[in-house]
């Protein structure tokens, strides 16, 4: 388990179809709205939370699931890529559990990602 006192950090590579097996994790009234591929797993935005699946070990059979309810996010920031040598964008989330950093590779639209967070946190 990752320590929440430090910074949790994930890298999202590209947007992907929503994995069907995520439905087993959803509560009544919860709907998956977008998914992103990580290096080995996926991060799924629902209308209630962000779910990150983290495979561990050589075989990846051991899976840790992080569930971040939007209600626990106090603040966020987004930073677009700088240009030629700086190709990844970054998102930082400050939550009740700690600080989370999400790196977005070139294939991920930072403004669409920012809008997903804003719609999840600010729209009733």
PDB file of C-alpha atoms in Angstrom:
ATOM      1  CA  UNK A   1       0.000   0.000   0.000  1.00  0.00           C
ATOM      2  CA  UNK A   2       1.304   3.457  -0.850  1.00  0.00           C
ATOM      3  CA  UNK A   3       1.873   5.791   2.061  1.00  0.00           C
ATOM      4  CA  UNK A   4      -0.538   8.693   2.062  1.00  0.00           C
ATOM      5  CA  UNK A   5       1.858  10.978   3.935  1.00  0.00           C
ATOM      6  CA  UNK A   6       3.986  11.332   0.802  1.00  0.00           C
ATOM      7  CA  UNK A   7       2.873  11.903  -2.739  1.00  0.00           C
ATOM      8  CA  UNK A   8       0.966   9.253  -4.652  1.00  0.00           C
ATOM      9  CA  UNK A   9       1.967   9.428  -8.300  1.00  0.00           C
ATOM     10  CA  UNK A  10       0.538   7.905 -11.481  1.00  0.00           C
ATOM     11  CA  UNK A  11       1.251   8.343 -15.179  1.00  0.00           C
ATOM     12  CA  UNK A  12      -1.636   8.262 -17.644  1.00  0.00           C
ATOM     13  CA  UNK A  13      -0.616   7.293 -21.165  1.00  0.00           C
ATOM     14  CA  UNK A  14      -3.791   7.640 -23.253  1.00  0.00           C
ATOM     15  CA  UNK A  15      -7.564   7.656 -23.108  1.00  0.00           C
ATOM     16  CA  UNK A  16      -9.032   4.169 -23.525  1.00  0.00           C
ATOM     17  CA  UNK A  17     -12.405   2.410 -23.566  1.00  0.00           C
ATOM     18  CA  UNK A  18     -13.953   1.915 -20.129  1.00  0.00           C
ATOM     19  CA  UNK A  19     -13.024  -1.606 -18.927  1.00  0.00           C
ATOM     20  CA  UNK A  20     -16.151  -3.731 -18.453  1.00  0.00           C
ATOM     21  CA  UNK A  21     -14.840  -5.339 -15.266  1.00  0.00           C
ATOM     22  CA  UNK A  22     -15.031  -1.961 -13.486  1.00  0.00           C
ATOM     23  CA  UNK A  23     -18.816  -2.433 -13.262  1.00  0.00           C
ATOM     24  CA  UNK A  24     -18.242  -4.864 -10.382  1.00  0.00           C
ATOM     25  CA  UNK A  25     -16.768  -1.963  -8.354  1.00  0.00           C
ATOM     26  CA  UNK A  26     -19.582   0.528  -8.911  1.00  0.00           C
ATOM     27  CA  UNK A  27     -22.268   1.299  -6.335  1.00  0.00           C
ATOM     28  CA  UNK A  28     -25.941   1.929  -7.139  1.00  0.00           C
ATOM     29  CA  UNK A  29     -26.288   5.092  -9.239  1.00  0.00           C
ATOM     30  CA  UNK A  30     -22.570   5.231 -10.081  1.00  0.00           C
ATOM     31  CA  UNK A  31     -21.607   5.382 -13.756  1.00  0.00           C
ATOM     32  CA  UNK A  32     -18.166   5.221 -15.384  1.00  0.00           C
ATOM     33  CA  UNK A  33     -17.671   8.259 -17.639  1.00  0.00           C
ATOM     34  CA  UNK A  34     -14.059   8.029 -18.879  1.00  0.00           C
ATOM     35  CA  UNK A  35     -10.988   5.821 -18.626  1.00  0.00           C
ATOM     36  CA  UNK A  36      -7.272   6.313 -19.101  1.00  0.00           C
ATOM     37  CA  UNK A  37      -4.549   3.743 -19.593  1.00  0.00           C
ATOM     38  CA  UNK A  38      -1.688   3.831 -17.109  1.00  0.00           C
ATOM     39  CA  UNK A  39       1.594   2.065 -17.772  1.00  0.00           C
ATOM     40  CA  UNK A  40       0.174  -1.302 -16.595  1.00  0.00           C
ATOM     41  CA  UNK A  41      -3.410  -0.562 -15.606  1.00  0.00           C
ATOM     42  CA  UNK A  42      -6.178   1.998 -15.862  1.00  0.00           C
ATOM     43  CA  UNK A  43      -7.728   4.977 -14.127  1.00  0.00           C
ATOM     44  CA  UNK A  44     -11.496   5.301 -14.366  1.00  0.00           C
ATOM     45  CA  UNK A  45     -13.530   8.443 -13.751  1.00  0.00           C
ATOM     46  CA  UNK A  46     -17.051   7.800 -12.508  1.00  0.00           C
ATOM     47  CA  UNK A  47     -19.714  10.309 -11.569  1.00  0.00           C
ATOM     48  CA  UNK A  48     -18.690   9.830  -7.892  1.00  0.00           C
ATOM     49  CA  UNK A  49     -14.952   9.043  -7.719  1.00  0.00           C
ATOM     50  CA  UNK A  50     -11.661   8.292  -9.421  1.00  0.00           C
ATOM     51  CA  UNK A  51     -10.665   4.612  -9.390  1.00  0.00           C
ATOM     52  CA  UNK A  52      -7.047   3.635 -10.109  1.00  0.00           C
ATOM     53  CA  UNK A  53      -6.076  -0.017 -10.539  1.00  0.00           C
ATOM     54  CA  UNK A  54      -2.442  -0.742  -9.734  1.00  0.00           C
ATOM     55  CA  UNK A  55      -1.069  -4.196 -10.689  1.00  0.00           C
ATOM     56  CA  UNK A  56       1.888  -5.237  -8.604  1.00  0.00           C
ATOM     57  CA  UNK A  57       4.663  -7.774  -8.892  1.00  0.00           C
ATOM     58  CA  UNK A  58       6.141  -9.416 -11.957  1.00  0.00           C
ATOM     59  CA  UNK A  59       2.958 -11.244 -12.974  1.00  0.00           C
ATOM     60  CA  UNK A  60       0.585  -8.392 -12.113  1.00  0.00           C
ATOM     61  CA  UNK A  61      -1.853 -10.803 -10.447  1.00  0.00           C
ATOM     62  CA  UNK A  62      -1.832  -8.789  -7.240  1.00  0.00           C
ATOM     63  CA  UNK A  63      -3.947  -5.667  -7.808  1.00  0.00           C
ATOM     64  CA  UNK A  64      -4.365  -2.701  -5.495  1.00  0.00           C
ATOM     65  CA  UNK A  65      -7.379  -0.458  -6.101  1.00  0.00           C
ATOM     66  CA  UNK A  66      -7.327   3.200  -5.107  1.00  0.00           C
ATOM     67  CA  UNK A  67     -10.703   4.881  -4.771  1.00  0.00           C
ATOM     68  CA  UNK A  68     -10.667   8.665  -4.448  1.00  0.00           C
ATOM     69  CA  UNK A  69     -14.101  10.145  -3.771  1.00  0.00           C
ATOM     70  CA  UNK A  70     -14.439  13.575  -5.350  1.00  0.00           C
ATOM     71  CA  UNK A  71     -15.723  14.881  -2.015  1.00  0.00           C
ATOM     72  CA  UNK A  72     -12.214  14.354  -0.562  1.00  0.00           C
ATOM     73  CA  UNK A  73     -10.523  16.638  -3.130  1.00  0.00           C
ATOM     74  CA  UNK A  74      -9.891  20.087  -1.666  1.00  0.00           C
ATOM     75  CA  UNK A  75      -8.011  21.663  -4.581  1.00  0.00           C
ATOM     76  CA  UNK A  76      -6.404  20.755  -7.911  1.00  0.00           C
ATOM     77  CA  UNK A  77      -4.008  22.276 -10.406  1.00  0.00           C
ATOM     78  CA  UNK A  78      -3.204  21.469 -14.025  1.00  0.00           C
ATOM     79  CA  UNK A  79      -0.075  22.307 -15.975  1.00  0.00           C
ATOM     80  CA  UNK A  80       0.110  21.842 -19.736  1.00  0.00           C
ATOM     81  CA  UNK A  81       3.224  20.541 -21.493  1.00  0.00           C
ATOM     82  CA  UNK A  82       5.861  23.185 -22.139  1.00  0.00           C
ATOM     83  CA  UNK A  83       6.823  22.314 -25.671  1.00  0.00           C
ATOM     84  CA  UNK A  84       9.517  20.446 -27.546  1.00  0.00           C
ATOM     85  CA  UNK A  85      11.438  18.881 -24.637  1.00  0.00           C
ATOM     86  CA  UNK A  86       8.627  19.052 -22.071  1.00  0.00           C
ATOM     87  CA  UNK A  87       5.962  16.743 -23.535  1.00  0.00           C
ATOM     88  CA  UNK A  88       4.022  15.673 -20.433  1.00  0.00           C
ATOM     89  CA  UNK A  89       1.364  17.647 -18.621  1.00  0.00           C
ATOM     90  CA  UNK A  90       0.702  17.354 -14.891  1.00  0.00           C
ATOM     91  CA  UNK A  91      -2.289  17.391 -12.593  1.00  0.00           C
ATOM     92  CA  UNK A  92      -1.991  17.720  -8.840  1.00  0.00           C
ATOM     93  CA  UNK A  93      -4.787  16.867  -6.428  1.00  0.00           C
ATOM     94  CA  UNK A  94      -4.794  17.894  -2.789  1.00  0.00           C
ATOM     95  CA  UNK A  95      -7.063  15.571  -0.832  1.00  0.00           C
ATOM     96  CA  UNK A  96      -7.870  14.770   2.778  1.00  0.00           C
ATOM     97  CA  UNK A  97      -5.694  11.654   2.355  1.00  0.00           C
ATOM     98  CA  UNK A  98      -2.685  13.499   0.942  1.00  0.00           C
ATOM     99  CA  UNK A  99      -1.158  14.899  -2.211  1.00  0.00           C
ATOM    100  CA  UNK A 100      -1.585  13.097  -5.543  1.00  0.00           C
ATOM    101  CA  UNK A 101       0.358  13.826  -8.722  1.00  0.00           C
ATOM    102  CA  UNK A 102      -0.851  12.598 -12.105  1.00  0.00           C
ATOM    103  CA  UNK A 103       1.445  12.882 -15.111  1.00  0.00           C
ATOM    104  CA  UNK A 104      -0.256  12.960 -18.498  1.00  0.00           C
ATOM    105  CA  UNK A 105       1.658  11.743 -21.524  1.00  0.00           C
ATOM    106  CA  UNK A 106       1.442  13.455 -24.907  1.00  0.00           C
ATOM    107  CA  UNK A 107      -1.678  11.503 -25.972  1.00  0.00           C
ATOM    108  CA  UNK A 108      -3.854  12.815 -23.118  1.00  0.00           C
ATOM    109  CA  UNK A 109      -5.730  16.092 -23.563  1.00  0.00           C
ATOM    110  CA  UNK A 110      -5.005  18.103 -20.389  1.00  0.00           C
ATOM    111  CA  UNK A 111      -7.993  20.424 -20.863  1.00  0.00           C
ATOM    112  CA  UNK A 112     -10.425  17.507 -21.290  1.00  0.00           C
ATOM    113  CA  UNK A 113      -8.936  15.931 -18.153  1.00  0.00           C
ATOM    114  CA  UNK A 114      -9.269  19.242 -16.298  1.00  0.00           C
ATOM    115  CA  UNK A 115     -12.910  19.470 -17.398  1.00  0.00           C
ATOM    116  CA  UNK A 116     -13.593  15.933 -16.103  1.00  0.00           C
ATOM    117  CA  UNK A 117     -12.354  16.986 -12.673  1.00  0.00           C
ATOM    118  CA  UNK A 118     -14.250  20.289 -12.736  1.00  0.00           C
ATOM    119  CA  UNK A 119     -17.508  18.615 -13.791  1.00  0.00           C
ATOM    120  CA  UNK A 120     -17.098  15.990 -11.085  1.00  0.00           C
ATOM    121  CA  UNK A 121     -16.400  18.495  -8.325  1.00  0.00           C
ATOM    122  CA  UNK A 122     -18.315  21.625  -9.245  1.00  0.00           C
ATOM    123  CA  UNK A 123     -21.485  20.534 -11.029  1.00  0.00           C
ATOM    124  CA  UNK A 124     -24.352  19.381  -8.831  1.00  0.00           C
TER     125      UNK A 124
END
